[in-house]
Amino acid sequence: MEAQFLRAFYDLASWIRLSPLLNGPYLPFSAWGLRPGALVRLLDDIALNDRRAVVECGSGTSTIVLARYMAQRGHGNVLSLEHDEKWASWVTDQLAREGLAEVARVVHAPLAEHPAAVKHVEWYTPRTVTDEVGAFTDKHGPVDLLLVDGPPGWQQGRKMARYPAVPALKDFLAPGASVLLDDVNRSEGVEITKRWEAECGLVMELDPHGTRTAFGTYGG
Ligand SMILES: C[S@@+](CC[C@H](N)C(=O)[O-])C[C@H]1O[C@@H](n2cnc3c(N)ncnc32)[C@H](O)[C@@H]1O
């Protein structure tokens, strides 16, 4: 119970901190989206470490808030991988409505077999990922912030759905890049962070504010 209160209080405080970015058109925040505390953590990392090339797995209101902040700062770009075509179109249209298409782009990447995946749990189409993230880093430099909030991993048999993000993208990461994994409250989230640490040279830390995220740094 106490943890729930702490989390609710932290979320409330985070909404207040996010308010300069919520003055634009209404956004349909939902249970699917990153908690406000996690969004604040991301934006703090961008502000304090001058992040400029952000790749996101799993698009949504987070994509739009990140783009609003990048636009406000006057530099920085976001590339978001999204498996659901309809959702990719909604986020793309919202970015366009807000004049943010130059700042953030959503790429529709259907789920498919991926060589980095665990036991054939599908991840984003390998060719699309390599082409799109390659073109993005050619233009904007290596990825200095990776947000792993998709694809969904709650369905039966898809528990390790988010694992491929770091092994598949580590060649595109800058040394010292931040990596944020959401939904670490689930045991598979902990397993994913442990595997990234053991296999990919990351040091991951669970967020102490109950946002259910783990934040890590890539050693390069
Ligand atoms: C955890 S969500 C990603 C949320 C996103 N990073 C955010 O913070 O808004 C994972 C997937 O759920 C789907 N999704 C996200 N928001 C949705 C919504 N409001 N309705 C339906 N599907 C949604 C998308 O396919 C997305 O890639």
mmCIF file of C-alpha atoms and ligand atoms in Angstrom:
data_model
loop_
_atom_site.group_PDB
_atom_site.id
_atom_site.type_symbol
_atom_site.label_atom_id
_atom_site.label_comp_id
_atom_site.label_asym_id
_atom_site.label_seq_id
_atom_site.Cartn_x
_atom_site.Cartn_y
_atom_site.Cartn_z
ATOM 1 C CA MET A 1 0.000 0.000 0.000
ATOM 2 C CA GLU A 2 2.752 2.407 0.966
ATOM 3 C CA ALA A 3 4.516 1.727 -2.341
ATOM 4 C CA GLN A 4 1.268 2.501 -4.202
ATOM 5 C CA PHE A 5 0.928 5.833 -2.396
ATOM 6 C CA LEU A 6 4.532 6.725 -3.085
ATOM 7 C CA ARG A 7 4.070 5.901 -6.749
ATOM 8 C CA ALA A 8 0.867 7.935 -7.001
ATOM 9 C CA PHE A 9 2.528 10.875 -5.273
ATOM 10 C CA TYR A 10 5.585 10.679 -7.532
ATOM 11 C CA ASP A 11 3.312 10.500 -10.605
ATOM 12 C CA LEU A 12 1.421 13.585 -9.448
ATOM 13 C CA ALA A 13 4.630 15.525 -8.859
ATOM 14 C CA SER A 14 5.849 14.390 -12.295
ATOM 15 C CA TRP A 15 2.694 15.646 -14.055
ATOM 16 C CA ILE A 16 3.415 19.064 -12.575
ATOM 17 C CA ARG A 17 6.985 18.941 -13.837
ATOM 18 C CA LEU A 18 5.738 17.897 -17.287
ATOM 19 C CA SER A 19 3.260 20.774 -17.492
ATOM 20 C CA PRO A 20 5.421 22.988 -19.783
ATOM 21 C CA LEU A 21 5.126 20.207 -22.387
ATOM 22 C CA LEU A 22 1.392 19.645 -21.983
ATOM 23 C CA ASN A 23 0.234 23.046 -23.189
ATOM 24 C CA GLY A 24 -0.184 21.760 -26.756
ATOM 25 C CA PRO A 25 -3.155 19.813 -28.151
ATOM 26 C CA TYR A 26 -4.780 17.218 -25.886
ATOM 27 C CA LEU A 27 -2.967 13.872 -25.724
ATOM 28 C CA PRO A 28 -4.741 10.582 -24.946
ATOM 29 C CA PHE A 29 -2.461 9.326 -22.163
ATOM 30 C CA SER A 30 -3.491 5.785 -21.260
ATOM 31 C CA ALA A 31 -2.413 2.762 -19.262
ATOM 32 C CA TRP A 32 -0.336 1.722 -22.300
ATOM 33 C CA GLY A 33 1.889 4.767 -22.026
ATOM 34 C CA LEU A 34 4.972 5.470 -19.956
ATOM 35 C CA ARG A 35 4.156 6.668 -16.437
ATOM 36 C CA PRO A 36 4.784 10.386 -15.949
ATOM 37 C CA GLY A 37 7.696 9.618 -13.609
ATOM 38 C CA ALA A 38 9.411 7.630 -16.352
ATOM 39 C CA LEU A 39 8.836 10.437 -18.872
ATOM 40 C CA VAL A 40 10.430 12.905 -16.449
ATOM 41 C CA ARG A 41 13.391 10.597 -16.018
ATOM 42 C CA LEU A 42 13.847 10.480 -19.817
ATOM 43 C CA LEU A 43 13.546 14.241 -20.230
ATOM 44 C CA ASP A 44 16.019 14.819 -17.381
ATOM 45 C CA ASP A 45 18.521 12.582 -19.160
ATOM 46 C CA ILE A 46 18.042 14.540 -22.397
ATOM 47 C CA ALA A 47 18.469 17.858 -20.570
ATOM 48 C CA LEU A 48 21.429 16.905 -18.391
ATOM 49 C CA ASN A 49 23.367 14.862 -20.942
ATOM 50 C CA ASP A 50 22.374 16.767 -24.074
ATOM 51 C CA ARG A 51 20.893 13.717 -25.820
ATOM 52 C CA ARG A 52 20.307 14.313 -29.521
ATOM 53 C CA ALA A 53 19.572 10.979 -31.181
ATOM 54 C CA VAL A 54 16.768 9.040 -29.506
ATOM 55 C CA VAL A 55 15.466 5.669 -30.700
ATOM 56 C CA GLU A 56 12.238 4.391 -29.204
ATOM 57 C CA CYS A 57 10.774 0.883 -29.456
ATOM 58 C CA GLY A 58 6.993 1.254 -29.092
ATOM 59 C CA SER A 59 5.483 4.610 -30.018
ATOM 60 C CA GLY A 60 2.749 6.642 -28.380
ATOM 61 C CA THR A 61 2.213 9.769 -26.351
ATOM 62 C CA SER A 62 5.857 9.390 -25.235
ATOM 63 C CA THR A 63 6.930 10.011 -28.864
ATOM 64 C CA ILE A 64 4.935 13.235 -28.985
ATOM 65 C CA VAL A 65 6.135 14.523 -25.598
ATOM 66 C CA LEU A 66 9.759 13.724 -26.553
ATOM 67 C CA ALA A 67 9.293 15.536 -29.887
ATOM 68 C CA ARG A 68 7.747 18.552 -28.175
ATOM 69 C CA TYR A 69 10.754 18.766 -25.859
ATOM 70 C CA MET A 70 13.288 18.347 -28.693
ATOM 71 C CA ALA A 71 11.486 21.100 -30.644
ATOM 72 C CA GLN A 72 11.499 23.353 -27.586
ATOM 73 C CA ARG A 73 15.264 22.835 -27.181
ATOM 74 C CA GLY A 74 15.867 23.489 -30.889
ATOM 75 C CA HIS A 75 17.816 20.301 -31.522
ATOM 76 C CA GLY A 76 17.544 16.528 -31.258
ATOM 77 C CA ASN A 77 15.598 13.872 -33.186
ATOM 78 C CA VAL A 78 13.511 10.806 -32.412
ATOM 79 C CA LEU A 79 13.008 7.630 -34.431
ATOM 80 C CA SER A 80 10.258 5.363 -33.147
ATOM 81 C CA LEU A 81 9.766 1.729 -34.201
ATOM 82 C CA GLU A 82 6.121 0.635 -34.136
ATOM 83 C CA HIS A 83 4.686 -2.777 -35.056
ATOM 84 C CA ASP A 84 1.024 -1.700 -35.219
ATOM 85 C CA GLU A 85 0.280 0.077 -38.489
ATOM 86 C CA LYS A 86 -2.879 1.822 -37.293
ATOM 87 C CA TRP A 87 -1.165 3.108 -34.152
ATOM 88 C CA ALA A 88 1.886 4.192 -36.172
ATOM 89 C CA SER A 89 -0.454 6.266 -38.393
ATOM 90 C CA TRP A 90 -2.173 7.916 -35.422
ATOM 91 C CA VAL A 91 1.154 8.958 -33.868
ATOM 92 C CA THR A 92 2.503 10.084 -37.264
ATOM 93 C CA ASP A 93 -0.627 12.178 -37.927
ATOM 94 C CA GLN A 94 -0.456 13.756 -34.473
ATOM 95 C CA LEU A 95 3.218 14.654 -35.006
ATOM 96 C CA ALA A 96 2.296 16.236 -38.345
ATOM 97 C CA ARG A 97 -0.652 18.155 -36.822
ATOM 98 C CA GLU A 98 1.776 19.639 -34.294
ATOM 99 C CA GLY A 99 4.437 20.489 -36.909
ATOM 100 C CA LEU A 100 6.835 17.948 -35.397
ATOM 101 C CA ALA A 101 7.381 15.682 -38.423
ATOM 102 C CA GLU A 102 10.938 16.953 -38.881
ATOM 103 C CA VAL A 103 11.765 16.194 -35.249
ATOM 104 C CA ALA A 104 10.271 12.719 -34.802
ATOM 105 C CA ARG A 105 9.388 9.935 -37.187
ATOM 106 C CA VAL A 106 7.479 6.731 -36.592
ATOM 107 C CA VAL A 107 8.494 3.750 -38.696
ATOM 108 C CA HIS A 108 6.026 0.931 -39.168
ATOM 109 C CA ALA A 109 8.052 -2.242 -38.582
ATOM 110 C CA PRO A 110 5.825 -5.357 -38.415
ATOM 111 C CA LEU A 111 6.862 -8.112 -36.024
ATOM 112 C CA ALA A 112 8.915 -10.879 -37.641
ATOM 113 C CA GLU A 113 11.530 -13.495 -36.842
ATOM 114 C CA HIS A 114 14.671 -11.773 -35.632
ATOM 115 C CA PRO A 115 18.139 -13.310 -35.163
ATOM 116 C CA ALA A 116 18.587 -11.553 -31.793
ATOM 117 C CA ALA A 117 15.235 -12.756 -30.435
ATOM 118 C CA VAL A 118 14.708 -15.363 -27.737
ATOM 119 C CA LYS A 119 13.107 -18.662 -28.800
ATOM 120 C CA HIS A 120 11.593 -17.158 -31.922
ATOM 121 C CA VAL A 121 9.609 -14.499 -30.082
ATOM 122 C CA GLU A 122 9.127 -12.031 -32.922
ATOM 123 C CA TRP A 123 10.655 -8.547 -32.840
ATOM 124 C CA TYR A 124 10.617 -5.712 -35.384
ATOM 125 C CA THR A 125 11.425 -6.715 -38.997
ATOM 126 C CA PRO A 126 15.261 -6.983 -39.107
ATOM 127 C CA ARG A 127 15.713 -5.291 -42.497
ATOM 128 C CA THR A 128 13.472 -2.350 -41.605
ATOM 129 C CA VAL A 129 15.305 -1.858 -38.303
ATOM 130 C CA THR A 130 18.762 -1.947 -39.885
ATOM 131 C CA ASP A 131 17.816 0.332 -42.785
ATOM 132 C CA GLU A 132 15.889 2.869 -40.728
ATOM 133 C CA VAL A 133 18.150 3.047 -37.668
ATOM 134 C CA GLY A 134 21.205 3.052 -40.002
ATOM 135 C CA ALA A 135 19.825 6.009 -41.986
ATOM 136 C CA PHE A 136 18.876 7.802 -38.753
ATOM 137 C CA THR A 137 22.368 7.441 -37.241
ATOM 138 C CA ASP A 138 24.035 8.422 -40.545
ATOM 139 C CA LYS A 139 22.065 11.666 -40.351
ATOM 140 C CA HIS A 140 21.997 12.388 -36.621
ATOM 141 C CA GLY A 141 24.924 10.474 -35.116
ATOM 142 C CA PRO A 142 24.927 7.397 -32.877
ATOM 143 C CA VAL A 143 21.936 6.734 -30.660
ATOM 144 C CA ASP A 144 22.537 8.337 -27.259
ATOM 145 C CA LEU A 145 19.190 7.405 -25.709
ATOM 146 C CA LEU A 146 17.301 4.149 -26.307
ATOM 147 C CA LEU A 147 13.783 3.792 -24.902
ATOM 148 C CA VAL A 148 12.494 0.209 -24.852
ATOM 149 C CA ASP A 149 8.712 0.298 -24.361
ATOM 150 C CA GLY A 150 7.625 -2.170 -27.052
ATOM 151 C CA PRO A 151 6.720 -4.482 -28.544
ATOM 152 C CA PRO A 152 4.117 -5.666 -26.000
ATOM 153 C CA GLY A 153 5.327 -8.597 -23.916
ATOM 154 C CA TRP A 154 2.322 -9.463 -21.786
ATOM 155 C CA GLN A 155 0.760 -12.089 -24.061
ATOM 156 C CA GLN A 156 1.399 -15.772 -23.496
ATOM 157 C CA GLY A 157 4.765 -16.803 -24.917
ATOM 158 C CA ARG A 158 5.970 -13.241 -25.515
ATOM 159 C CA LYS A 159 7.608 -12.574 -22.143
ATOM 160 C CA MET A 160 11.037 -11.821 -23.604
ATOM 161 C CA ALA A 161 9.613 -9.683 -26.436
ATOM 162 C CA ARG A 162 11.735 -6.646 -25.511
ATOM 163 C CA TYR A 163 15.020 -8.486 -25.042
ATOM 164 C CA PRO A 164 16.328 -8.034 -28.639
ATOM 165 C CA ALA A 165 16.435 -4.222 -28.394
ATOM 166 C CA VAL A 166 19.953 -3.964 -26.996
ATOM 167 C CA PRO A 167 21.648 -6.888 -28.797
ATOM 168 C CA ALA A 168 20.039 -5.803 -32.095
ATOM 169 C CA LEU A 169 20.824 -2.096 -31.714
ATOM 170 C CA LYS A 170 24.077 -2.011 -29.758
ATOM 171 C CA ASP A 171 26.198 -1.322 -32.835
ATOM 172 C CA PHE A 172 24.197 1.899 -33.254
ATOM 173 C CA LEU A 173 24.622 3.026 -29.626
ATOM 174 C CA ALA A 174 27.078 5.730 -28.573
ATOM 175 C CA PRO A 175 29.390 4.862 -25.673
ATOM 176 C CA GLY A 176 27.696 6.233 -22.574
ATOM 177 C CA ALA A 177 24.231 6.022 -24.172
ATOM 178 C CA SER A 178 21.297 5.671 -21.792
ATOM 179 C CA VAL A 179 18.885 2.771 -22.091
ATOM 180 C CA LEU A 180 15.470 2.811 -20.422
ATOM 181 C CA LEU A 181 13.367 -0.349 -20.155
ATOM 182 C CA ASP A 182 9.754 -0.027 -19.041
ATOM 183 C CA ASP A 183 7.562 -2.594 -17.233
ATOM 184 C CA VAL A 184 10.356 -4.074 -15.143
ATOM 185 C CA ASN A 185 7.811 -4.921 -12.439
ATOM 186 C CA ARG A 186 7.352 -8.170 -14.328
ATOM 187 C CA SER A 187 9.922 -10.868 -13.603
ATOM 188 C CA GLU A 188 10.858 -11.110 -17.278
ATOM 189 C CA GLY A 189 11.796 -7.423 -17.140
ATOM 190 C CA VAL A 190 14.350 -8.252 -14.482
ATOM 191 C CA GLU A 191 15.606 -11.174 -16.576
ATOM 192 C CA ILE A 192 15.995 -8.883 -19.592
ATOM 193 C CA THR A 193 18.046 -6.329 -17.622
ATOM 194 C CA LYS A 194 20.258 -9.111 -16.229
ATOM 195 C CA ARG A 195 20.909 -10.518 -19.688
ATOM 196 C CA TRP A 196 21.732 -7.080 -21.084
ATOM 197 C CA GLU A 197 24.233 -6.587 -18.259
ATOM 198 C CA ALA A 198 25.851 -9.989 -18.780
ATOM 199 C CA GLU A 199 25.835 -10.010 -22.580
ATOM 200 C CA CYS A 200 25.902 -6.412 -23.788
ATOM 201 C CA GLY A 201 28.052 -4.404 -21.382
ATOM 202 C CA LEU A 202 25.221 -2.462 -19.770
ATOM 203 C CA VAL A 203 24.859 -1.457 -16.151
ATOM 204 C CA MET A 204 21.144 -1.285 -15.277
ATOM 205 C CA GLU A 205 19.515 0.192 -12.189
ATOM 206 C CA LEU A 206 15.901 -0.129 -11.056
ATOM 207 C CA ASP A 207 14.193 3.209 -10.618
ATOM 208 C CA PRO A 208 13.679 3.773 -6.877
ATOM 209 C CA HIS A 209 10.490 5.854 -7.351
ATOM 210 C CA GLY A 210 8.286 2.935 -8.312
ATOM 211 C CA THR A 211 7.986 3.915 -11.978
ATOM 212 C CA ARG A 212 8.698 0.267 -12.871
ATOM 213 C CA THR A 213 11.509 1.207 -15.171
ATOM 214 C CA ALA A 214 15.168 0.289 -15.256
ATOM 215 C CA PHE A 215 17.680 2.829 -16.447
ATOM 216 C CA GLY A 216 21.124 1.880 -17.669
ATOM 217 C CA THR A 217 24.261 3.074 -19.359
ATOM 218 C CA TYR A 218 25.946 1.416 -22.309
ATOM 219 C CA GLY A 219 29.670 1.016 -21.817
ATOM 220 C CA GLY A 220 30.540 0.829 -25.526
HETATM 221 C C1 LIG B 1 3.750 0.132 -23.904
HETATM 222 S S1 LIG B 1 3.027 0.666 -25.384
HETATM 223 C C2 LIG B 1 4.114 1.955 -25.901
HETATM 224 C C3 LIG B 1 3.727 3.221 -25.282
HETATM 225 C C4 LIG B 1 4.516 4.453 -25.650
HETATM 226 N N1 LIG B 1 5.951 4.311 -25.513
HETATM 227 C C5 LIG B 1 4.016 5.586 -24.759
HETATM 228 O O1 LIG B 1 4.623 5.838 -23.713
HETATM 229 O O2 LIG B 1 3.007 6.164 -25.107
HETATM 230 C C6 LIG B 1 3.449 -0.668 -26.445
HETATM 231 C C7 LIG B 1 2.569 -0.777 -27.682
HETATM 232 O O3 LIG B 1 1.213 -0.686 -27.330
HETATM 233 C C8 LIG B 1 0.477 -0.118 -28.410
HETATM 234 N N2 LIG B 1 -0.234 1.067 -27.902
HETATM 235 C C9 LIG B 1 0.259 2.102 -27.251
HETATM 236 N N3 LIG B 1 -0.684 2.974 -26.865
HETATM 237 C C10 LIG B 1 -1.820 2.455 -27.304
HETATM 238 C C11 LIG B 1 -3.160 2.889 -27.211
HETATM 239 N N4 LIG B 1 -3.503 4.024 -26.571
HETATM 240 N N5 LIG B 1 -4.074 2.120 -27.776
HETATM 241 C C12 LIG B 1 -3.737 0.986 -28.389
HETATM 242 N N6 LIG B 1 -2.469 0.519 -28.510
HETATM 243 C C13 LIG B 1 -1.530 1.240 -27.960
HETATM 244 C C14 LIG B 1 1.479 0.245 -29.487
HETATM 245 O O4 LIG B 1 1.522 -0.753 -30.457
HETATM 246 C C15 LIG B 1 2.783 0.307 -28.696
HETATM 247 O O5 LIG B 1 3.910 0.037 -29.476
#
